Tab-separated table of C-alpha atoms in Angstrom:
chain	number	residue	atom	x	y	z
A	84	MET	CA	0.118	0.227	0.056
A	85	GLN	CA	1.442	3.088	-1.194
A	86	ASN	CA	-1.230	5.853	-0.283
A	87	ARG	CA	-2.639	6.139	-4.031
A	88	MET	CA	-6.120	7.067	-4.331
A	89	MET	CA	-8.449	7.650	-7.490
A	90	ILE	CA	-11.895	9.418	-7.023
A	91	THR	CA	-14.372	10.151	-9.674
A	92	GLY	CA	-16.729	13.142	-8.791
A	93	ALA	CA	-14.105	14.582	-6.796
A	94	GLY	CA	-14.943	18.280	-7.798
A	95	SER	CA	-17.606	18.695	-5.268
A	96	GLY	CA	-19.443	17.399	-2.421
A	97	LEU	CA	-18.814	13.979	-1.425
A	98	GLY	CA	-15.863	13.323	-3.512
A	99	ARG	CA	-13.931	16.461	-2.586
A	100	GLU	CA	-14.803	15.380	1.197
A	101	ILE	CA	-13.440	11.984	0.886
A	102	ALA	CA	-10.149	13.220	-1.162
A	103	LEU	CA	-9.635	16.050	1.854
A	104	ARG	CA	-10.199	13.084	4.359
A	105	TRP	CA	-7.253	11.190	2.884
A	106	ALA	CA	-5.106	14.046	2.068
A	107	ARG	CA	-5.292	14.947	5.900
A	108	GLU	CA	-3.396	11.609	6.092
A	109	GLY	CA	-0.812	12.289	3.139
A	110	TRP	CA	-2.200	10.425	0.172
A	111	GLN	CA	-1.515	11.098	-3.595
A	112	LEU	CA	-4.869	11.986	-5.139
A	113	ALA	CA	-5.764	11.215	-8.420
A	114	LEU	CA	-8.951	13.509	-8.975
A	115	SER	CA	-11.410	13.384	-11.807
A	116	ASP	CA	-14.958	15.077	-12.749
A	117	VAL	CA	-16.492	16.477	-15.488
A	118	SER	CA	-16.025	19.859	-14.242
A	119	GLU	CA	-12.663	21.326	-14.567
A	120	PRO	CA	-12.883	24.466	-11.907
A	121	GLY	CA	-14.167	22.143	-9.482
A	122	LEU	CA	-11.161	19.992	-9.649
A	123	GLN	CA	-8.856	22.621	-9.555
A	124	GLU	CA	-10.408	24.172	-6.100
A	125	THR	CA	-10.328	20.180	-4.746
A	126	LEU	CA	-6.617	19.952	-5.765
A	127	LYS	CA	-5.842	23.287	-3.962
A	128	LEU	CA	-7.768	22.332	-0.977
A	129	VAL	CA	-6.307	19.110	-1.107
A	130	ARG	CA	-2.789	20.512	-0.888
A	131	GLU	CA	-3.421	22.692	2.029
A	132	ALA	CA	-4.747	19.647	4.090
A	133	GLY	CA	-1.306	17.745	3.279
A	134	GLY	CA	-1.964	16.002	0.264
A	135	ASP	CA	-1.008	16.027	-3.105
A	136	GLY	CA	-1.876	14.877	-6.595
A	137	PHE	CA	-3.141	15.431	-9.915
A	138	ILE	CA	-6.346	16.359	-11.595
A	139	GLN	CA	-7.987	14.949	-15.009
A	140	ARG	CA	-11.347	15.742	-16.693
A	141	CYS	CA	-13.425	12.370	-16.925
A	142	ASP	CA	-16.596	11.623	-17.879
A	143	VAL	CA	-17.323	7.948	-16.178
A	144	ARG	CA	-19.549	7.327	-19.437
A	145	ASP	CA	-16.520	7.025	-21.563
A	146	TYR	CA	-14.521	3.859	-21.035
A	147	SER	CA	-11.665	5.301	-23.149
A	148	GLN	CA	-11.507	8.466	-20.622
A	149	LEU	CA	-11.344	6.187	-17.889
A	150	THR	CA	-8.563	3.916	-19.028
A	151	ALA	CA	-6.845	7.202	-20.073
A	152	PHE	CA	-7.086	8.276	-16.526
A	153	ALA	CA	-5.696	4.619	-15.306
A	154	GLN	CA	-2.892	5.273	-17.486
A	155	ALA	CA	-2.084	8.928	-16.053
A	156	CYS	CA	-2.254	7.111	-12.428
A	157	GLU	CA	0.243	4.555	-13.579
A	158	VAL	CA	2.620	7.228	-15.230
A	159	LYS	CA	2.087	9.867	-12.703
A	160	LEU	CA	2.076	7.745	-9.370
A	161	GLY	CA	3.499	4.529	-10.246
A	162	GLY	CA	-0.108	2.912	-9.982
A	163	ILE	CA	-2.791	3.177	-7.655
A	164	ASP	CA	-3.660	1.291	-4.088
A	165	VAL	CA	-7.660	2.520	-3.456
A	166	ILE	CA	-10.327	3.338	-6.330
A	167	VAL	CA	-13.499	5.469	-5.311
A	168	ASN	CA	-16.212	5.293	-7.798
A	169	ASN	CA	-17.920	8.319	-6.440
A	170	ALA	CA	-19.195	10.204	-9.583
A	171	GLY	CA	-23.065	10.216	-9.707
A	172	VAL	CA	-26.110	12.312	-10.771
A	173	ALA	CA	-29.738	12.491	-8.954
A	174	SER	CA	-33.268	12.008	-10.665
A	175	GLY	CA	-36.822	11.438	-9.299
A	176	GLY	CA	-40.162	10.974	-10.813
A	177	PHE	CA	-42.737	8.436	-10.644
A	178	PHE	CA	-42.295	5.253	-13.183
A	179	SER	CA	-45.196	6.618	-15.294
A	180	GLU	CA	-43.611	10.026	-15.623
A	181	LEU	CA	-39.927	9.077	-16.597
A	182	SER	CA	-39.003	8.497	-19.902
A	183	LEU	CA	-36.434	5.862	-21.383
A	184	GLU	CA	-34.119	8.505	-21.820
A	185	ASP	CA	-34.210	9.215	-18.013
A	186	TRP	CA	-33.446	5.842	-17.580
A	187	ASP	CA	-30.559	5.295	-20.091
A	188	TRP	CA	-28.888	8.559	-18.683
A	189	GLN	CA	-29.423	7.636	-14.928
A	190	ILE	CA	-28.006	3.957	-15.590
A	191	ALA	CA	-25.087	5.057	-18.007
A	192	ILE	CA	-23.558	7.578	-15.102
A	193	ASN	CA	-24.692	5.895	-11.663
A	194	LEU	CA	-24.495	2.199	-12.587
A	195	MET	CA	-22.327	2.027	-15.993
A	196	GLY	CA	-20.018	4.736	-14.680
A	197	VAL	CA	-19.349	2.296	-11.653
A	198	VAL	CA	-18.694	-0.629	-13.783
A	199	LYS	CA	-16.422	1.099	-15.931
A	200	GLY	CA	-14.608	2.163	-13.412
A	201	CYS	CA	-13.702	-0.923	-11.536
A	202	LYS	CA	-12.661	-2.452	-15.101
A	203	ALA	CA	-10.425	0.182	-16.196
A	204	PHE	CA	-8.406	0.071	-12.631
A	205	LEU	CA	-8.701	-3.450	-12.049
A	206	PRO	CA	-5.165	-4.462	-13.588
A	207	LEU	CA	-3.696	-1.735	-11.335
A	208	LEU	CA	-5.539	-3.056	-8.179
A	209	GLU	CA	-4.424	-6.725	-9.098
A	210	LYS	CA	-0.864	-5.224	-9.013
A	211	SER	CA	-1.108	-3.382	-5.511
A	212	LYS	CA	-3.576	-5.627	-3.777
A	213	GLY	CA	-5.615	-2.579	-3.573
A	214	LYS	CA	-9.282	-1.542	-2.359
A	215	ILE	CA	-12.468	-0.565	-4.465
A	216	ILE	CA	-14.940	1.855	-2.766
A	217	ASN	CA	-18.012	2.160	-4.627
A	218	ILE	CA	-20.250	4.793	-3.558
A	219	ALA	CA	-24.164	3.800	-3.944
A	220	SER	CA	-27.084	4.812	-1.786
A	221	MET	CA	-29.737	4.150	0.475
A	222	ALA	CA	-32.008	4.230	-2.137
A	223	ALA	CA	-30.468	1.051	-3.289
A	224	LEU	CA	-31.536	-0.823	-0.276
A	225	MET	CA	-34.742	1.088	0.616
A	226	GLN	CA	-36.307	1.656	-2.786
A	227	GLY	CA	-38.167	4.942	-1.752
A	228	PRO	CA	-41.332	5.944	-3.985
A	229	ALA	CA	-40.708	8.528	-6.944
A	230	MET	CA	-36.839	7.453	-8.026
A	231	SER	CA	-37.074	4.029	-9.516
A	232	ASN	CA	-34.217	4.688	-11.982
A	233	TYR	CA	-31.971	5.890	-9.159
A	234	ASN	CA	-32.955	2.958	-7.024
A	235	VAL	CA	-31.988	0.341	-9.609
A	236	ALA	CA	-29.090	2.127	-10.585
A	237	LYS	CA	-27.635	1.852	-6.773
A	238	ALA	CA	-28.818	-1.359	-6.326
A	239	GLY	CA	-26.887	-2.453	-9.193
A	240	VAL	CA	-23.904	-0.688	-7.480
A	241	VAL	CA	-24.683	-2.912	-4.349
A	242	ALA	CA	-25.053	-5.988	-6.513
A	243	LEU	CA	-21.835	-5.509	-8.278
A	244	SER	CA	-19.891	-4.749	-5.083
A	245	GLU	CA	-21.039	-8.109	-3.393
A	246	SER	CA	-20.032	-9.953	-6.666
A	247	LEU	CA	-16.848	-8.320	-6.855
A	248	LEU	CA	-16.468	-8.826	-3.067
A	249	ILE	CA	-16.689	-12.907	-3.839
A	250	GLU	CA	-14.753	-12.571	-6.876
A	251	LEU	CA	-11.781	-10.670	-6.127
A	252	ALA	CA	-11.128	-12.136	-2.468
A	253	GLN	CA	-8.725	-14.618	-3.865
A	254	GLN	CA	-6.606	-11.406	-5.555
A	255	GLU	CA	-6.491	-9.920	-2.087
A	256	ILE	CA	-8.478	-6.944	-3.435
A	257	GLY	CA	-10.809	-5.070	-0.599
A	258	VAL	CA	-14.162	-4.054	-1.619
A	259	HIS	CA	-16.494	-1.997	0.182
A	260	VAL	CA	-20.002	-0.516	-0.982
A	261	VAL	CA	-20.953	2.768	1.122
A	262	CYS	CA	-24.895	3.685	1.365
A	263	PRO	CA	-25.578	7.264	2.595
A	264	SER	CA	-29.060	8.633	2.924
A	265	PHE	CA	-29.917	12.206	2.207
A	266	PHE	CA	-26.951	14.935	3.266
A	267	GLN	CA	-26.163	18.258	2.519
A	268	THR	CA	-24.491	17.955	-0.727
A	269	ASN	CA	-24.483	19.719	-4.029
A	270	LEU	CA	-26.543	16.216	-5.908
A	271	LEU	CA	-29.324	19.036	-7.000
A	272	ASP	CA	-26.994	20.570	-9.382
A	273	SER	CA	-27.412	17.355	-11.627
A	274	PHE	CA	-30.930	16.468	-10.822
A	275	ARG	CA	-33.180	15.339	-13.719
A	276	GLY	CA	-36.695	14.853	-13.310
A	277	PRO	CA	-40.187	15.347	-15.047
A	278	THR	CA	-41.595	17.866	-12.446
A	279	PRO	CA	-39.888	20.735	-10.459
A	280	ALA	CA	-42.055	19.641	-7.365
A	281	MET	CA	-40.027	16.734	-7.093
A	282	LYS	CA	-36.808	18.562	-7.405
A	283	ALA	CA	-38.148	20.984	-4.455
A	284	GLN	CA	-39.011	17.764	-2.219
A	285	VAL	CA	-35.686	16.042	-2.472
A	286	GLY	CA	-33.728	19.524	-1.737
A	287	LYS	CA	-35.917	19.813	1.295
A	288	LEU	CA	-34.367	16.544	2.324
A	289	LEU	CA	-31.068	17.301	1.563
A	290	GLU	CA	-31.152	20.480	3.340
A	291	SER	CA	-32.700	18.928	6.796
A	292	SER	CA	-30.122	16.176	7.159
A	293	PRO	CA	-28.132	16.399	10.375
A	294	ILE	CA	-25.037	14.878	8.870
A	295	THR	CA	-22.545	16.565	6.001
A	296	ALA	CA	-20.511	15.159	3.273
A	297	THR	CA	-17.524	16.023	5.592
A	298	ASP	CA	-18.995	13.444	8.677
A	299	ILE	CA	-19.849	11.050	5.685
A	300	ALA	CA	-16.149	10.830	4.510
A	301	ASP	CA	-14.802	10.641	8.123
A	302	TYR	CA	-17.239	7.325	8.478
A	303	ILE	CA	-15.765	5.992	5.370
A	304	TYR	CA	-12.576	6.613	6.581
A	305	GLN	CA	-12.848	4.771	9.717
A	306	HIS	CA	-15.026	1.860	8.234
A	307	VAL	CA	-12.953	1.296	5.523
A	308	ALA	CA	-9.772	1.117	7.778
A	309	ALA	CA	-12.038	-1.409	10.007
A	310	GLY	CA	-12.665	-3.785	6.957
A	311	GLU	CA	-16.218	-3.408	6.983
A	312	PHE	CA	-18.017	-4.124	3.512
A	313	MET	CA	-21.482	-2.728	3.759
A	314	ILE	CA	-20.640	1.001	5.171
A	315	LEU	CA	-24.139	2.987	6.264
A	316	PRO	CA	-23.409	6.279	7.385
A	317	HIS	CA	-26.730	7.196	8.737
A	318	GLU	CA	-27.928	5.954	11.928
A	319	GLN	CA	-31.503	6.263	10.616
A	320	GLY	CA	-30.375	4.437	7.899
A	321	ARG	CA	-28.894	1.508	9.627
A	322	MET	CA	-32.232	1.290	11.727
A	323	ALA	CA	-34.281	1.471	8.516
A	324	TRP	CA	-32.029	-1.534	6.844
A	325	ALA	CA	-32.597	-3.564	9.951
A	326	LEU	CA	-36.348	-3.134	9.755
A	327	LYS	CA	-36.275	-3.969	6.455
A	328	GLN	CA	-34.466	-7.151	6.744
A	329	LYS	CA	-36.824	-8.216	9.535
A	330	ASN	CA	-40.302	-7.024	8.565
A	331	PRO	CA	-40.032	-5.874	4.861
A	332	GLN	CA	-43.940	-5.546	4.538
A	333	LEU	CA	-43.964	-2.963	7.147
A	334	LEU	CA	-41.439	-0.907	5.082
A	335	TYR	CA	-43.470	-1.266	1.843
A	336	ASP	CA	-46.536	-0.129	3.593
A	337	GLU	CA	-44.682	2.999	5.047
A	338	MET	CA	-43.507	3.732	1.181
A	339	THR	CA	-46.831	3.431	-0.162
A	340	VAL	CA	-48.009	5.868	2.469
A	341	MET	CA	-45.064	8.232	1.586
A	342	ALA	CA	-45.745	7.913	-2.243
A	343	ASP	CA	-49.473	8.799	-1.568
A	344	LYS	CA	-48.300	11.876	0.040
A	345	MET	CA	-45.863	12.999	-2.652
A	346	ARG	CA	-48.731	12.468	-5.314
A	347	ALA	CA	-50.959	14.585	-3.033
A	348	LYS	CA	-47.986	17.246	-2.640
A	349	ALA	CA	-47.270	17.592	-6.436
A	350	LYS	CA	-50.918	18.188	-7.146
A	351	GLN	CA	-51.329	20.771	-4.620
A	352	THR	CA	-48.063	22.264	-6.117
A	353	ALA	CA	-49.391	21.889	-9.825
A	354	GLY	CA	-52.636	23.411	-8.878
């Protein structure tokens, strides 16, 4: 382990906070995002925090950009020890309202972006016997209403991570998957959905969260060090997951009530 980490979606939000948390331990960071200004700012903060590294613009939908990023890590850092597949976008809307384009966009970034990140960096991880940290969401486990495309993409990230945990054990590559609930972040900047009301509702949930991206990055740092596979940073999330495992029907009933309330609220807003 030579303390070299790659992060996608590092230009803001949780990606930036993960970079800063590891930078405080003196790590070398390979930072990518679609936003160049965001990356410049993250690198500046990383250096102030005691780390160093380089930036490279990268759209996770494009596998050739990810393989080029992996090559840059080999040239500039001599390899990589930990990859963090964090790049993601938000979306919402009831299934009947979502277009197939909404589905394609969501799956291409939130699921296939992670698949491609793992694939592009696997040869480097095999050499370093490194770790994969995939950022999913509590949506992967809870399937809340009016976000089916997001739920499916994030559930795919959990299933991929479970598959890799088993398959890569022999190569001594560690795998972790993180499922945060709503937290204070700029995820809404990328939000795509059929109704403005839905965006407003998600915005309220993000703002009302008692936990910040900084808290989550620290929680991830501690629990990766402890070797935990499924990392659930929110206490409420851990409770909800325990409830679902014990009595799934109770949770489905709660979600059905929530869906009815959301529909009623959306009608009021539209009216």
